[in-house]
PDB file of C-alpha atoms in Angstrom:
ATOM      1  CA  ARG A   1      40.698  -9.088  28.329  1.00  0.00           C
ATOM      2  CA  SER A   2      43.315 -10.087  31.137  1.00  0.00           C
ATOM      3  CA  ASP A   3      43.278 -13.517  32.712  1.00  0.00           C
ATOM      4  CA  GLY A   4      46.074 -12.483  35.492  1.00  0.00           C
ATOM      5  CA  ARG A   5      48.855 -14.295  33.738  1.00  0.00           C
ATOM      6  CA  ARG A   6      49.004 -12.658  29.954  1.00  0.00           C
ATOM      7  CA  GLN A   7      48.005  -9.444  28.631  1.00  0.00           C
ATOM      8  CA  ASN A   8      46.903  -8.718  25.206  1.00  0.00           C
ATOM      9  CA  HIS A   9      45.262 -11.803  23.870  1.00  0.00           C
ATOM     10  CA  LYS A  10      44.611 -11.413  20.453  1.00  0.00           C
ATOM     11  CA  ILE A  11      41.057 -11.559  19.997  1.00  0.00           C
ATOM     12  CA  ILE A  12      39.020 -13.000  17.045  1.00  0.00           C
ATOM     13  CA  TYR A  13      35.197 -11.720  16.166  1.00  0.00           C
ATOM     14  CA  ALA A  14      32.621 -13.917  13.825  1.00  0.00           C
ATOM     15  CA  PHE A  15      29.046 -14.119  13.540  1.00  0.00           C
ATOM     16  CA  GLY A  16      27.379 -16.935  16.001  1.00  0.00           C
ATOM     17  CA  SER A  17      23.587 -16.603  14.506  1.00  0.00           C
ATOM     18  CA  GLY A  18      21.753 -14.293  13.049  1.00  0.00           C
ATOM     19  CA  ASN A  19      23.467 -13.403   9.916  1.00  0.00           C
ATOM     20  CA  GLU A  20      22.480 -16.450   7.624  1.00  0.00           C
ATOM     21  CA  ASP A  21      21.409 -14.329   4.856  1.00  0.00           C
ATOM     22  CA  GLY A  22      24.848 -12.648   4.537  1.00  0.00           C
ATOM     23  CA  ILE A  23      23.251  -9.323   5.337  1.00  0.00           C
ATOM     24  CA  PHE A  24      26.583  -8.019   7.278  1.00  0.00           C
ATOM     25  CA  ALA A  25      30.162  -8.481   7.492  1.00  0.00           C
ATOM     26  CA  ILE A  26      32.334  -8.354  10.813  1.00  0.00           C
ATOM     27  CA  ASP A  27      35.979  -7.711  10.744  1.00  0.00           C
ATOM     28  CA  ALA A  28      37.540 -10.463  12.345  1.00  0.00           C
ATOM     29  CA  SER A  29      40.102  -8.165  14.038  1.00  0.00           C
ATOM     30  CA  THR A  30      38.573  -5.036  15.232  1.00  0.00           C
ATOM     31  CA  GLY A  31      34.957  -6.408  15.314  1.00  0.00           C
ATOM     32  CA  GLU A  32      33.356  -3.785  13.154  1.00  0.00           C
ATOM     33  CA  ILE A  33      30.277  -4.981  11.791  1.00  0.00           C
ATOM     34  CA  ARG A  34      29.080  -3.424   8.165  1.00  0.00           C
ATOM     35  CA  VAL A  35      26.430  -3.636   5.805  1.00  0.00           C
ATOM     36  CA  HIS A  36      27.497  -6.378   3.481  1.00  0.00           C
ATOM     37  CA  ASN A  37      24.091  -7.058   0.967  1.00  0.00           C
ATOM     38  CA  SER A  38      21.688  -4.207   1.409  1.00  0.00           C
ATOM     39  CA  ASP A  39      19.446  -5.815  -1.078  1.00  0.00           C
ATOM     40  CA  LYS A  40      18.209  -8.234   1.599  1.00  0.00           C
ATOM     41  CA  LEU A  41      18.074  -5.320   4.242  1.00  0.00           C
ATOM     42  CA  ASP A  42      14.142  -5.166   3.723  1.00  0.00           C
ATOM     43  CA  PHE A  43      12.108  -3.604   6.646  1.00  0.00           C
ATOM     44  CA  GLU A  44       8.847  -5.468   5.164  1.00  0.00           C
ATOM     45  CA  ARG A  45      10.311  -8.627   5.328  1.00  0.00           C
ATOM     46  CA  PHE A  46      11.701  -8.679   8.807  1.00  0.00           C
ATOM     47  CA  ARG A  47       8.462  -7.302  10.257  1.00  0.00           C
ATOM     48  CA  LYS A  48       7.019 -10.059   8.715  1.00  0.00           C
ATOM     49  CA  ARG A  49       9.491 -12.771   9.902  1.00  0.00           C
ATOM     50  CA  ASN A  50       9.249 -11.068  13.530  1.00  0.00           C
ATOM     51  CA  THR A  51       5.789 -11.360  13.823  1.00  0.00           C
ATOM     52  CA  ILE A  52       5.737 -14.849  12.921  1.00  0.00           C
ATOM     53  CA  ASN A  53       8.557 -15.837  15.455  1.00  0.00           C
ATOM     54  CA  ASN A  54       6.701 -13.696  17.981  1.00  0.00           C
ATOM     55  CA  PRO A  55       2.784 -14.043  17.134  1.00  0.00           C
ATOM     56  CA  ALA A  56       1.750 -12.228  20.564  1.00  0.00           C
ATOM     57  CA  GLY A  57       2.787  -8.849  18.807  1.00  0.00           C
ATOM     58  CA  ALA A  58       6.140  -7.666  17.207  1.00  0.00           C
ATOM     59  CA  ASN A  59       5.458  -4.539  15.733  1.00  0.00           C
ATOM     60  CA  GLY A  60       8.956  -3.317  14.976  1.00  0.00           C
ATOM     61  CA  SER A  61      10.835  -4.414  12.179  1.00  0.00           C
ATOM     62  CA  GLY A  62      14.636  -5.639  13.417  1.00  0.00           C
ATOM     63  CA  ILE A  63      17.448  -8.233  13.151  1.00  0.00           C
ATOM     64  CA  ARG A  64      19.269 -10.221  16.229  1.00  0.00           C
ATOM     65  CA  LEU A  65      22.535 -11.201  15.782  1.00  0.00           C
ATOM     66  CA  ILE A  66      24.772 -13.490  18.173  1.00  0.00           C
ATOM     67  CA  ILE A  67      28.441 -12.393  17.993  1.00  0.00           C
ATOM     68  CA  VAL A  68      31.482 -14.320  19.096  1.00  0.00           C
ATOM     69  CA  ALA A  69      34.883 -13.714  20.342  1.00  0.00           C
ATOM     70  CA  ARG A  70      37.288 -16.063  21.155  1.00  0.00           C
ATOM     71  CA  THR A  71      40.762 -15.514  22.155  1.00  0.00           C
ATOM     72  CA  GLU A  72      43.403 -17.143  19.594  1.00  0.00           C
ATOM     73  CA  GLY A  73      45.642 -20.006  20.663  1.00  0.00           C
ATOM     74  CA  ALA A  74      45.329 -23.735  21.198  1.00  0.00           C
ATOM     75  CA  GLN A  75      43.178 -23.115  24.176  1.00  0.00           C
ATOM     76  CA  SER A  76      40.356 -20.883  22.825  1.00  0.00           C
ATOM     77  CA  ILE A  77      38.268 -18.695  25.330  1.00  0.00           C
ATOM     78  CA  TYR A  78      34.913 -17.295  23.885  1.00  0.00           C
ATOM     79  CA  GLY A  79      32.669 -14.454  24.937  1.00  0.00           C
ATOM     80  CA  TYR A  80      29.051 -13.922  23.372  1.00  0.00           C
ATOM     81  CA  CYS A  81      27.015 -10.739  22.860  1.00  0.00           C
ATOM     82  CA  GLU A  82      23.744 -10.059  21.401  1.00  0.00           C
ATOM     83  CA  ILE A  83      23.166  -7.528  19.406  1.00  0.00           C
ATOM     84  CA  TYR A  84      19.562  -6.141  17.793  1.00  0.00           C
ATOM     85  CA  ILE A  85      19.869  -3.765  14.969  1.00  0.00           C
ATOM     86  CA  THR A  86      16.205  -2.018  14.455  1.00  0.00           C
ATOM     87  CA  LEU A  87      15.048  -1.133  10.743  1.00  0.00           C
ATOM     88  CA  GLU A  88      14.070   2.131   9.591  1.00  0.00           C
ATOM     89  CA  ASP A  89      11.089   2.008   7.210  1.00  0.00           C
ATOM     90  CA  GLN A  90      11.783   3.575   3.648  1.00  0.00           C
ATOM     91  CA  ASN A  91       8.967   4.543   1.093  1.00  0.00           C
ATOM     92  CA  ASP A  92      10.022   1.769  -1.040  1.00  0.00           C
ATOM     93  CA  ASN A  93       6.427   0.313  -1.783  1.00  0.00           C
ATOM     94  CA  SER A  94       3.371   1.581  -3.926  1.00  0.00           C
ATOM     95  CA  PRO A  95      -0.249   1.587  -2.848  1.00  0.00           C
ATOM     96  CA  ARG A  96      -2.195  -1.411  -4.580  1.00  0.00           C
ATOM     97  CA  PHE A  97      -5.561  -1.209  -5.233  1.00  0.00           C
ATOM     98  CA  THR A  98      -7.694  -4.613  -4.218  1.00  0.00           C
ATOM     99  CA  GLN A  99      -8.837  -4.483  -7.939  1.00  0.00           C
ATOM    100  CA  GLN A 100      -7.540  -2.944 -11.054  1.00  0.00           C
ATOM    101  CA  TYR A 101     -11.056  -2.420 -12.201  1.00  0.00           C
ATOM    102  CA  TYR A 102     -14.328  -1.918 -10.502  1.00  0.00           C
ATOM    103  CA  SER A 103     -17.777  -1.407 -11.863  1.00  0.00           C
ATOM    104  CA  ALA A 104     -20.705  -0.038 -10.203  1.00  0.00           C
ATOM    105  CA  ALA A 105     -24.277   1.359 -10.923  1.00  0.00           C
ATOM    106  CA  VAL A 106     -26.269   4.234  -9.658  1.00  0.00           C
ATOM    107  CA  TRP A 107     -29.785   5.436 -10.335  1.00  0.00           C
ATOM    108  CA  GLU A 108     -30.329   8.557 -12.307  1.00  0.00           C
ATOM    109  CA  GLY A 109     -31.971  11.388 -10.441  1.00  0.00           C
ATOM    110  CA  LYS A 110     -30.423  10.814  -6.972  1.00  0.00           C
ATOM    111  CA  SER A 111     -29.356  13.779  -5.226  1.00  0.00           C
ATOM    112  CA  LYS A 112     -25.582  15.400  -4.785  1.00  0.00           C
ATOM    113  CA  GLY A 113     -24.198  13.058  -2.080  1.00  0.00           C
ATOM    114  CA  THR A 114     -25.402   9.675  -2.810  1.00  0.00           C
ATOM    115  CA  PHE A 115     -22.954   6.775  -2.412  1.00  0.00           C
ATOM    116  CA  VAL A 116     -21.654   4.757  -5.452  1.00  0.00           C
ATOM    117  CA  MET A 117     -19.133   2.462  -4.262  1.00  0.00           C
ATOM    118  CA  GLN A 118     -16.109   2.212  -2.206  1.00  0.00           C
ATOM    119  CA  VAL A 119     -12.509   1.645  -3.346  1.00  0.00           C
ATOM    120  CA  THR A 120      -9.546   0.354  -1.287  1.00  0.00           C
ATOM    121  CA  ALA A 121      -5.777   0.204  -1.633  1.00  0.00           C
ATOM    122  CA  HIS A 122      -3.196  -1.327   0.608  1.00  0.00           C
ATOM    123  CA  ASP A 123       0.424  -0.312   1.421  1.00  0.00           C
ATOM    124  CA  ALA A 124       3.091  -2.516   2.700  1.00  0.00           C
ATOM    125  CA  ASP A 125       5.061   0.245   4.418  1.00  0.00           C
ATOM    126  CA  GLN A 126       4.315   1.691   7.760  1.00  0.00           C
ATOM    127  CA  GLY A 127       3.345   4.924   9.370  1.00  0.00           C
ATOM    128  CA  ALA A 128       2.954   7.843   6.852  1.00  0.00           C
ATOM    129  CA  ASN A 129       4.577   5.496   4.292  1.00  0.00           C
ATOM    130  CA  SER A 130       1.517   3.220   4.770  1.00  0.00           C
ATOM    131  CA  ARG A 131      -0.991   5.877   4.675  1.00  0.00           C
ATOM    132  CA  VAL A 132      -3.289   6.328   1.551  1.00  0.00           C
ATOM    133  CA  LEU A 133      -5.349   9.496  -0.018  1.00  0.00           C
ATOM    134  CA  TYR A 134      -7.829   8.559  -2.885  1.00  0.00           C
ATOM    135  CA  HIS A 135      -8.231  11.378  -5.847  1.00  0.00           C
ATOM    136  CA  ILE A 136     -10.176  10.891  -9.177  1.00  0.00           C
ATOM    137  CA  VAL A 137      -7.997  12.097 -12.224  1.00  0.00           C
ATOM    138  CA  ASP A 138      -9.601  11.390 -15.039  1.00  0.00           C
ATOM    139  CA  GLY A 139     -12.851  10.713 -16.683  1.00  0.00           C
ATOM    140  CA  ASN A 140     -14.884  12.571 -14.484  1.00  0.00           C
ATOM    141  CA  HIS A 141     -17.122  14.575 -16.633  1.00  0.00           C
ATOM    142  CA  ASP A 142     -19.014  17.532 -15.381  1.00  0.00           C
ATOM    143  CA  ASN A 143     -17.436  16.406 -11.812  1.00  0.00           C
ATOM    144  CA  ALA A 144     -19.973  14.130 -11.593  1.00  0.00           C
ATOM    145  CA  PHE A 145     -18.375  12.363  -8.681  1.00  0.00           C
ATOM    146  CA  ILE A 146     -16.258  13.300  -5.617  1.00  0.00           C
ATOM    147  CA  ILE A 147     -14.174  11.026  -3.226  1.00  0.00           C
ATOM    148  CA  GLU A 148     -14.928  12.195   0.490  1.00  0.00           C
ATOM    149  CA  PRO A 149     -13.495  11.907   2.568  1.00  0.00           C
ATOM    150  CA  ALA A 150      -9.932  11.631   0.822  1.00  0.00           C
ATOM    151  CA  PHE A 151      -8.768   8.792   2.844  1.00  0.00           C
ATOM    152  CA  SER A 152     -11.903   7.115   3.013  1.00  0.00           C
ATOM    153  CA  GLY A 153     -12.049   5.850  -0.824  1.00  0.00           C
ATOM    154  CA  ILE A 154     -15.835   6.402  -0.563  1.00  0.00           C
ATOM    155  CA  VAL A 155     -17.268   7.335  -4.081  1.00  0.00           C
ATOM    156  CA  LYS A 156     -20.510   9.510  -4.184  1.00  0.00           C
ATOM    157  CA  THR A 157     -22.310  11.829  -6.590  1.00  0.00           C
ATOM    158  CA  ASN A 158     -21.395  15.516  -6.915  1.00  0.00           C
ATOM    159  CA  ILE A 159     -24.217  16.211  -9.324  1.00  0.00           C
ATOM    160  CA  VAL A 160     -27.651  15.147  -9.870  1.00  0.00           C
ATOM    161  CA  LEU A 161     -27.046  12.551 -12.768  1.00  0.00           C
ATOM    162  CA  ASP A 162     -29.219  12.603 -15.664  1.00  0.00           C
ATOM    163  CA  ARG A 163     -28.888   9.374 -18.078  1.00  0.00           C
ATOM    164  CA  GLU A 164     -30.028  11.259 -21.298  1.00  0.00           C
ATOM    165  CA  ILE A 165     -26.782  13.457 -20.771  1.00  0.00           C
ATOM    166  CA  ARG A 166     -24.346  10.827 -20.162  1.00  0.00           C
ATOM    167  CA  GLU A 167     -24.962   6.806 -19.239  1.00  0.00           C
ATOM    168  CA  THR A 168     -21.348   5.961 -18.605  1.00  0.00           C
ATOM    169  CA  TYR A 169     -18.347   7.106 -16.683  1.00  0.00           C
ATOM    170  CA  ARG A 170     -14.849   5.952 -16.945  1.00  0.00           C
ATOM    171  CA  LEU A 171     -13.066   7.186 -13.885  1.00  0.00           C
ATOM    172  CA  LYS A 172      -9.187   6.941 -13.136  1.00  0.00           C
ATOM    173  CA  VAL A 173      -8.807   6.865  -9.502  1.00  0.00           C
ATOM    174  CA  ILE A 174      -4.829   6.667  -7.844  1.00  0.00           C
ATOM    175  CA  ALA A 175      -4.030   5.841  -4.160  1.00  0.00           C
ATOM    176  CA  THR A 176      -1.114   8.258  -2.933  1.00  0.00           C
ATOM    177  CA  ASP A 177       0.756   7.803   0.197  1.00  0.00           C
ATOM    178  CA  GLU A 178       1.971  10.265   2.475  1.00  0.00           C
ATOM    179  CA  GLY A 179       5.739   9.068   2.273  1.00  0.00           C
ATOM    180  CA  VAL A 180       8.576  10.922   0.990  1.00  0.00           C
ATOM    181  CA  PRO A 181       8.554  10.827  -2.104  1.00  0.00           C
ATOM    182  CA  GLN A 182       5.185   9.968  -2.522  1.00  0.00           C
ATOM    183  CA  MET A 183       3.999   6.812  -4.358  1.00  0.00           C
ATOM    184  CA  THR A 184       0.786   5.949  -6.061  1.00  0.00           C
ATOM    185  CA  GLY A 185      -1.065   3.139  -7.334  1.00  0.00           C
ATOM    186  CA  THR A 186      -3.702   3.176 -10.181  1.00  0.00           C
ATOM    187  CA  ALA A 187      -7.148   1.312 -10.979  1.00  0.00           C
ATOM    188  CA  THR A 188     -10.066   2.145 -13.281  1.00  0.00           C
ATOM    189  CA  ILE A 189     -14.185   2.797 -11.872  1.00  0.00           C
ATOM    190  CA  SER A 190     -17.055   2.093 -14.827  1.00  0.00           C
ATOM    191  CA  ILE A 191     -19.898   3.734 -13.437  1.00  0.00           C
ATOM    192  CA  HIS A 192     -23.244   2.991 -15.264  1.00  0.00           C
ATOM    193  CA  VAL A 193     -26.186   5.350 -15.027  1.00  0.00           C
ATOM    194  CA  VAL A 194     -29.299   3.524 -14.515  1.00  0.00           C
ATOM    195  CA  ASP A 195     -32.429   5.066 -16.272  1.00  0.00           C
ATOM    196  CA  ILE A 196     -35.779   5.743 -14.556  1.00  0.00           C
ATOM    197  CA  ASN A 197     -38.973   6.438 -16.267  1.00  0.00           C
ATOM    198  CA  ASP A 198     -38.908  10.138 -16.199  1.00  0.00           C
ATOM    199  CA  ASN A 199     -39.910  11.112 -19.610  1.00  0.00           C
ATOM    200  CA  GLN A 200     -43.476  11.062 -20.836  1.00  0.00           C
ATOM    201  CA  PRO A 201     -44.400   9.777 -24.380  1.00  0.00           C
ATOM    202  CA  THR A 202     -45.528  12.609 -26.851  1.00  0.00           C
ATOM    203  CA  LEU A 203     -47.655  12.369 -29.627  1.00  0.00           C
ATOM    204  CA  PRO A 204     -46.271  14.512 -32.871  1.00  0.00           C
ATOM    205  CA  PRO A 205     -49.267  17.019 -34.157  1.00  0.00           C
ATOM    206  CA  ARG A 206     -51.256  15.874 -36.773  1.00  0.00           C
ATOM    207  CA  SER A 207     -54.422  17.141 -38.969  1.00  0.00           C
ATOM    208  CA  ILE A 208     -56.984  14.525 -40.429  1.00  0.00           C
ATOM    209  CA  THR A 209     -59.836  15.229 -42.370  1.00  0.00           C
ATOM    210  CA  VAL A 210     -62.862  13.060 -41.890  1.00  0.00           C
ATOM    211  CA  SER A 211     -66.060  13.688 -44.231  1.00  0.00           C
ATOM    212  CA  GLU A 212     -69.508  13.501 -42.792  1.00  0.00           C
ATOM    213  CA  GLY A 213     -71.677  10.442 -43.390  1.00  0.00           C
ATOM    214  CA  GLU A 214     -68.199   8.236 -43.332  1.00  0.00           C
ATOM    215  CA  SER A 215     -68.611   4.731 -41.427  1.00  0.00           C
TER     216      SER A 215
END
């Protein structure tokens, strides 16, 4: 700066506010700002903080810094500026199911496509990093069940179930996000096939001899 009397005052830079967590460091001589503690540079944490501070709606995630510049000397003169640093989301959260273990029951003999249950997983990331698809990866004997549509988590029958063939299924399901790299969460579904009275009693063949005159 120049005040008309003296040129090239030495300027000292410092944080005024916004860096209480020590995430950034500033060069006092040049004003260059660098990341100092990347472990605390978390998209989800600052998105939550912004939402709390601005309940009307802060969908993004960022950090607001106030920078102070002062001239060196006995009678310092101060200047201020505001910097808003926007954080970009990384796929660092796995989908998490609302339950690790689900159970359901379905009547045997129901037609293909019968609703069984719905599973749900949430991902703390944003955008494609939080979009979840569901898949059955183990325990699906005879391909008896299907999740359709894949993003819905809705489990349906894929065959006509017969309890006399199999009365319980234990499915392993995964929720996979669309981030890069993809991250997954797992859960287990226990499905009990309920019996219906679809088998008539049968009598074994027998030959009986009765003599005439018997009472």
